């Protein structure tokens, strides 16, 4: 492991530079032993330890001023040992990797093996551990967040012990594991409470070394993006009388709506995206602009700071600028491999900022979205604060992970996107989020796409399994080693003076 260990000169910041910290030690682990050594260092110097991913969270889930690990060097594909599986025939649908692999690297490694992730989010720069740990999701009402494909994960605990966590009916055979020489010193813990807590835990329960995830054979998707309006779409999103999910969600593998938050002449223009599996082995068609920011830059071919200046000077122009950007997204029958179609990437020369809210898909959903638009209209007329970007609705299957924003319910994830740098942007996102949360106890906030607004009390009220998660957290962070500004914010930091765990 290499380290940069000159105190106070280390600086880490996230991808847009709005979260920063000055870790005493900035470490670059490449192996399981490096993670164990980092924990030992933390114990020896009484420092807190935290791994970061690619720094693509806008919230405070990653920073620490003590020991920070950048795990991008832990990006190897590992071998699934079929001889340890309860059902050795499952081997071909499993893939083992170190946790610091990026989604991009993972997609390529899988593709080479004729396989693919079941689903991905809209971008591939995150590390696998970073994405899974915050409940990162893609779209598709039958497809859970990325955490749903995890079958097993190896974690170094606050004592330096190594645990392999799986659900109670996990993939590994307990007896075979116990007698395997390579697993000596490791503990297999097959326990639903532990597994469903650790899998989405925002770095608070240990250092994740590796995952075994479920994968599928390579598949192709066909994408269509058409112009519509929220006023049309919402009739299709109303729940059916029998309480069944809307057909647009169940007929399409992926369904997404990107909406202008402001009505122009009474209409909220939007783009409806459907993506479905198609039996082919060839890419065809093209989509033009991958995402609204790319479309925006094409419509306004000026430097990022000039565009931001325009939006700061003329905030009322936002609805038109966003409308133009959305209209560039239209495509017809664009076909490619799943991970190519689903990745809408990011634009190098412009930064985005986002918050994301999780709503249950139920009979209140359409009203909740209408209410969101009313809040945006109110913020615009009262304060001249405008969202310089669209709102994206993505639909996700329920998750079993206790703190996944999609836990226990079909979910509509509502992303509030904007260009970073608009002066009132952060305040607008925070204000809207707090207004939505205070008026709707069912709404949760994405752990990574938050601007540090959510409190412990709000989390407690919104997650039915929070007390179970906390019970596991208190066992796995009993010394406070994984405390951070994030656990301080939630009011769950553990008093280090009650340190009882023994270093092995
Ligand atoms: C351009 C962009 C696109 C995005 N698209 C989506 C999307 O489509 N869907 C969606 O849901 N979200 C999306 N997000 C949010 C993003 O996926 C999450 O914030 C994710 O957590 C970021 O992953 P990361 O690798 O950057 O991890 P970080 O943000 O660096 O870290 C996230 C958390 O993971 C923990 N962690 C990382 N590695 C380890 C480890 N080895 N052991 C223990 N803990 C660890 C960290 O401590 C931290 O708590 C997007 C963000 C951006 C900037």
PDB file of C-alpha atoms in Angstrom, residues 299-399:
ATOM      1  CA  UNK A 299     -27.622  24.635 -27.937  1.00  0.00           C
ATOM      2  CA  UNK A 300     -25.454  27.173 -26.075  1.00  0.00           C
ATOM      3  CA  UNK A 301     -21.926  26.696 -27.395  1.00  0.00           C
ATOM      4  CA  UNK A 302     -20.268  28.908 -24.781  1.00  0.00           C
ATOM      5  CA  UNK A 303     -17.829  28.165 -21.962  1.00  0.00           C
ATOM      6  CA  UNK A 304     -19.283  26.718 -18.770  1.00  0.00           C
ATOM      7  CA  UNK A 305     -18.675  29.887 -16.743  1.00  0.00           C
ATOM      8  CA  UNK A 306     -20.360  32.034 -19.397  1.00  0.00           C
ATOM      9  CA  UNK A 307     -23.419  29.791 -19.310  1.00  0.00           C
ATOM     10  CA  UNK A 308     -23.463  29.905 -15.526  1.00  0.00           C
ATOM     11  CA  UNK A 309     -23.137  33.715 -15.659  1.00  0.00           C
ATOM     12  CA  UNK A 310     -26.125  33.897 -18.021  1.00  0.00           C
ATOM     13  CA  UNK A 311     -28.199  31.739 -15.662  1.00  0.00           C
ATOM     14  CA  UNK A 312     -27.141  33.832 -12.669  1.00  0.00           C
ATOM     15  CA  UNK A 313     -27.937  37.077 -14.466  1.00  0.00           C
ATOM     16  CA  UNK A 314     -31.206  35.924 -16.064  1.00  0.00           C
ATOM     17  CA  UNK A 315     -32.628  33.145 -13.842  1.00  0.00           C
ATOM     18  CA  UNK A 316     -36.008  33.428 -15.529  1.00  0.00           C
ATOM     19  CA  UNK A 317     -34.403  32.078 -18.701  1.00  0.00           C
ATOM     20  CA  UNK A 318     -33.918  28.660 -17.034  1.00  0.00           C
ATOM     21  CA  UNK A 319     -37.248  27.153 -18.131  1.00  0.00           C
ATOM     22  CA  UNK A 320     -36.490  27.913 -21.812  1.00  0.00           C
ATOM     23  CA  UNK A 321     -32.888  26.807 -21.593  1.00  0.00           C
ATOM     24  CA  UNK A 322     -33.913  23.538 -19.936  1.00  0.00           C
ATOM     25  CA  UNK A 323     -36.710  23.020 -22.469  1.00  0.00           C
ATOM     26  CA  UNK A 324     -34.246  23.403 -25.354  1.00  0.00           C
ATOM     27  CA  UNK A 325     -31.796  20.981 -23.761  1.00  0.00           C
ATOM     28  CA  UNK A 326     -34.518  18.358 -23.309  1.00  0.00           C
ATOM     29  CA  UNK A 327     -35.659  18.609 -26.909  1.00  0.00           C
ATOM     30  CA  UNK A 328     -32.188  17.546 -28.093  1.00  0.00           C
ATOM     31  CA  UNK A 329     -32.582  14.104 -26.493  1.00  0.00           C
ATOM     32  CA  UNK A 330     -35.081  12.570 -28.936  1.00  0.00           C
ATOM     33  CA  UNK A 331     -34.036   9.300 -30.581  1.00  0.00           C
ATOM     34  CA  UNK A 332     -35.644   6.384 -32.387  1.00  0.00           C
ATOM     35  CA  UNK A 333     -34.703   2.711 -32.141  1.00  0.00           C
ATOM     36  CA  UNK A 334     -31.213   3.195 -30.836  1.00  0.00           C
ATOM     37  CA  UNK A 335     -29.729  -0.262 -30.106  1.00  0.00           C
ATOM     38  CA  UNK A 336     -26.544  -1.247 -28.308  1.00  0.00           C
ATOM     39  CA  UNK A 337     -25.264  -3.424 -25.488  1.00  0.00           C
ATOM     40  CA  UNK A 338     -27.052  -2.823 -22.206  1.00  0.00           C
ATOM     41  CA  UNK A 339     -24.214  -1.044 -20.457  1.00  0.00           C
ATOM     42  CA  UNK A 340     -23.685   1.307 -23.405  1.00  0.00           C
ATOM     43  CA  UNK A 341     -27.348   2.287 -23.686  1.00  0.00           C
ATOM     44  CA  UNK A 342     -27.904   2.725 -19.951  1.00  0.00           C
ATOM     45  CA  UNK A 343     -24.816   4.871 -19.400  1.00  0.00           C
ATOM     46  CA  UNK A 344     -25.679   8.450 -20.300  1.00  0.00           C
ATOM     47  CA  UNK A 345     -22.304   9.573 -19.019  1.00  0.00           C
ATOM     48  CA  UNK A 346     -21.306  12.992 -17.949  1.00  0.00           C
ATOM     49  CA  UNK A 347     -19.968  15.945 -19.870  1.00  0.00           C
ATOM     50  CA  UNK A 348     -16.323  16.752 -19.236  1.00  0.00           C
ATOM     51  CA  UNK A 349     -16.455  20.496 -19.511  1.00  0.00           C
ATOM     52  CA  UNK A 350     -19.526  21.166 -17.399  1.00  0.00           C
ATOM     53  CA  UNK A 351     -20.432  20.153 -13.855  1.00  0.00           C
ATOM     54  CA  UNK A 352     -23.817  19.017 -12.645  1.00  0.00           C
ATOM     55  CA  UNK A 353     -25.315  18.982  -9.170  1.00  0.00           C
ATOM     56  CA  UNK A 354     -28.304  16.942  -8.080  1.00  0.00           C
ATOM     57  CA  UNK A 355     -30.506  15.890  -5.222  1.00  0.00           C
ATOM     58  CA  UNK A 356     -32.703  12.854  -5.468  1.00  0.00           C
ATOM     59  CA  UNK A 357     -35.904  12.012  -3.636  1.00  0.00           C
ATOM     60  CA  UNK A 358     -37.519   8.604  -3.265  1.00  0.00           C
ATOM     61  CA  UNK A 359     -41.336   8.411  -3.447  1.00  0.00           C
ATOM     62  CA  UNK A 360     -43.426   5.241  -3.135  1.00  0.00           C
ATOM     63  CA  UNK A 361     -45.189   4.297  -6.354  1.00  0.00           C
ATOM     64  CA  UNK A 362     -48.778   4.463  -5.113  1.00  0.00           C
ATOM     65  CA  UNK A 363     -52.008   6.369  -5.662  1.00  0.00           C
ATOM     66  CA  UNK A 364     -50.396   9.564  -4.263  1.00  0.00           C
ATOM     67  CA  UNK A 365     -47.444   9.634  -6.661  1.00  0.00           C
ATOM     68  CA  UNK A 366     -48.925  11.883  -9.356  1.00  0.00           C
ATOM     69  CA  UNK A 367     -50.152  14.396  -6.764  1.00  0.00           C
ATOM     70  CA  UNK A 368     -46.741  14.361  -5.103  1.00  0.00           C
ATOM     71  CA  UNK A 369     -45.036  15.253  -8.391  1.00  0.00           C
ATOM     72  CA  UNK A 370     -47.606  17.974  -9.069  1.00  0.00           C
ATOM     73  CA  UNK A 371     -46.905  19.288  -5.591  1.00  0.00           C
ATOM     74  CA  UNK A 372     -43.181  19.324  -6.357  1.00  0.00           C
ATOM     75  CA  UNK A 373     -43.816  21.481  -9.426  1.00  0.00           C
ATOM     76  CA  UNK A 374     -45.951  23.826  -7.294  1.00  0.00           C
ATOM     77  CA  UNK A 375     -43.048  24.192  -4.842  1.00  0.00           C
ATOM     78  CA  UNK A 376     -40.656  25.009  -7.695  1.00  0.00           C
ATOM     79  CA  UNK A 377     -43.103  27.596  -9.058  1.00  0.00           C
ATOM     80  CA  UNK A 378     -43.452  29.124  -5.609  1.00  0.00           C
ATOM     81  CA  UNK A 379     -39.667  29.319  -5.050  1.00  0.00           C
ATOM     82  CA  UNK A 380     -39.371  31.019  -8.456  1.00  0.00           C
ATOM     83  CA  UNK A 381     -42.031  33.627  -7.827  1.00  0.00           C
ATOM     84  CA  UNK A 382     -41.116  34.287  -4.183  1.00  0.00           C
ATOM     85  CA  UNK A 383     -37.297  34.253  -4.422  1.00  0.00           C
ATOM     86  CA  UNK A 384     -36.392  34.139  -8.141  1.00  0.00           C
ATOM     87  CA  UNK A 385     -34.703  30.780  -7.487  1.00  0.00           C
ATOM     88  CA  UNK A 386     -34.875  28.539 -10.552  1.00  0.00           C
ATOM     89  CA  UNK A 387     -33.745  24.976 -11.140  1.00  0.00           C
ATOM     90  CA  UNK A 388     -31.251  25.128 -14.012  1.00  0.00           C
ATOM     91  CA  UNK A 389     -31.981  21.590 -15.123  1.00  0.00           C
ATOM     92  CA  UNK A 390     -34.731  18.992 -15.560  1.00  0.00           C
ATOM     93  CA  UNK A 391     -36.409  16.587 -13.157  1.00  0.00           C
ATOM     94  CA  UNK A 392     -35.952  12.890 -13.920  1.00  0.00           C
ATOM     95  CA  UNK A 393     -38.400  10.203 -12.793  1.00  0.00           C
ATOM     96  CA  UNK A 394     -36.961   6.694 -12.663  1.00  0.00           C
ATOM     97  CA  UNK A 395     -38.842   3.672 -11.356  1.00  0.00           C
ATOM     98  CA  UNK A 396     -37.099   1.012  -9.273  1.00  0.00           C
ATOM     99  CA  UNK A 397     -38.096  -2.320  -7.713  1.00  0.00           C
ATOM    100  CA  UNK A 398     -38.265  -2.675  -3.911  1.00  0.00           C
ATOM    101  CA  UNK A 399     -34.978  -3.380  -2.144  1.00  0.00           C
TER     102      UNK A 399
END
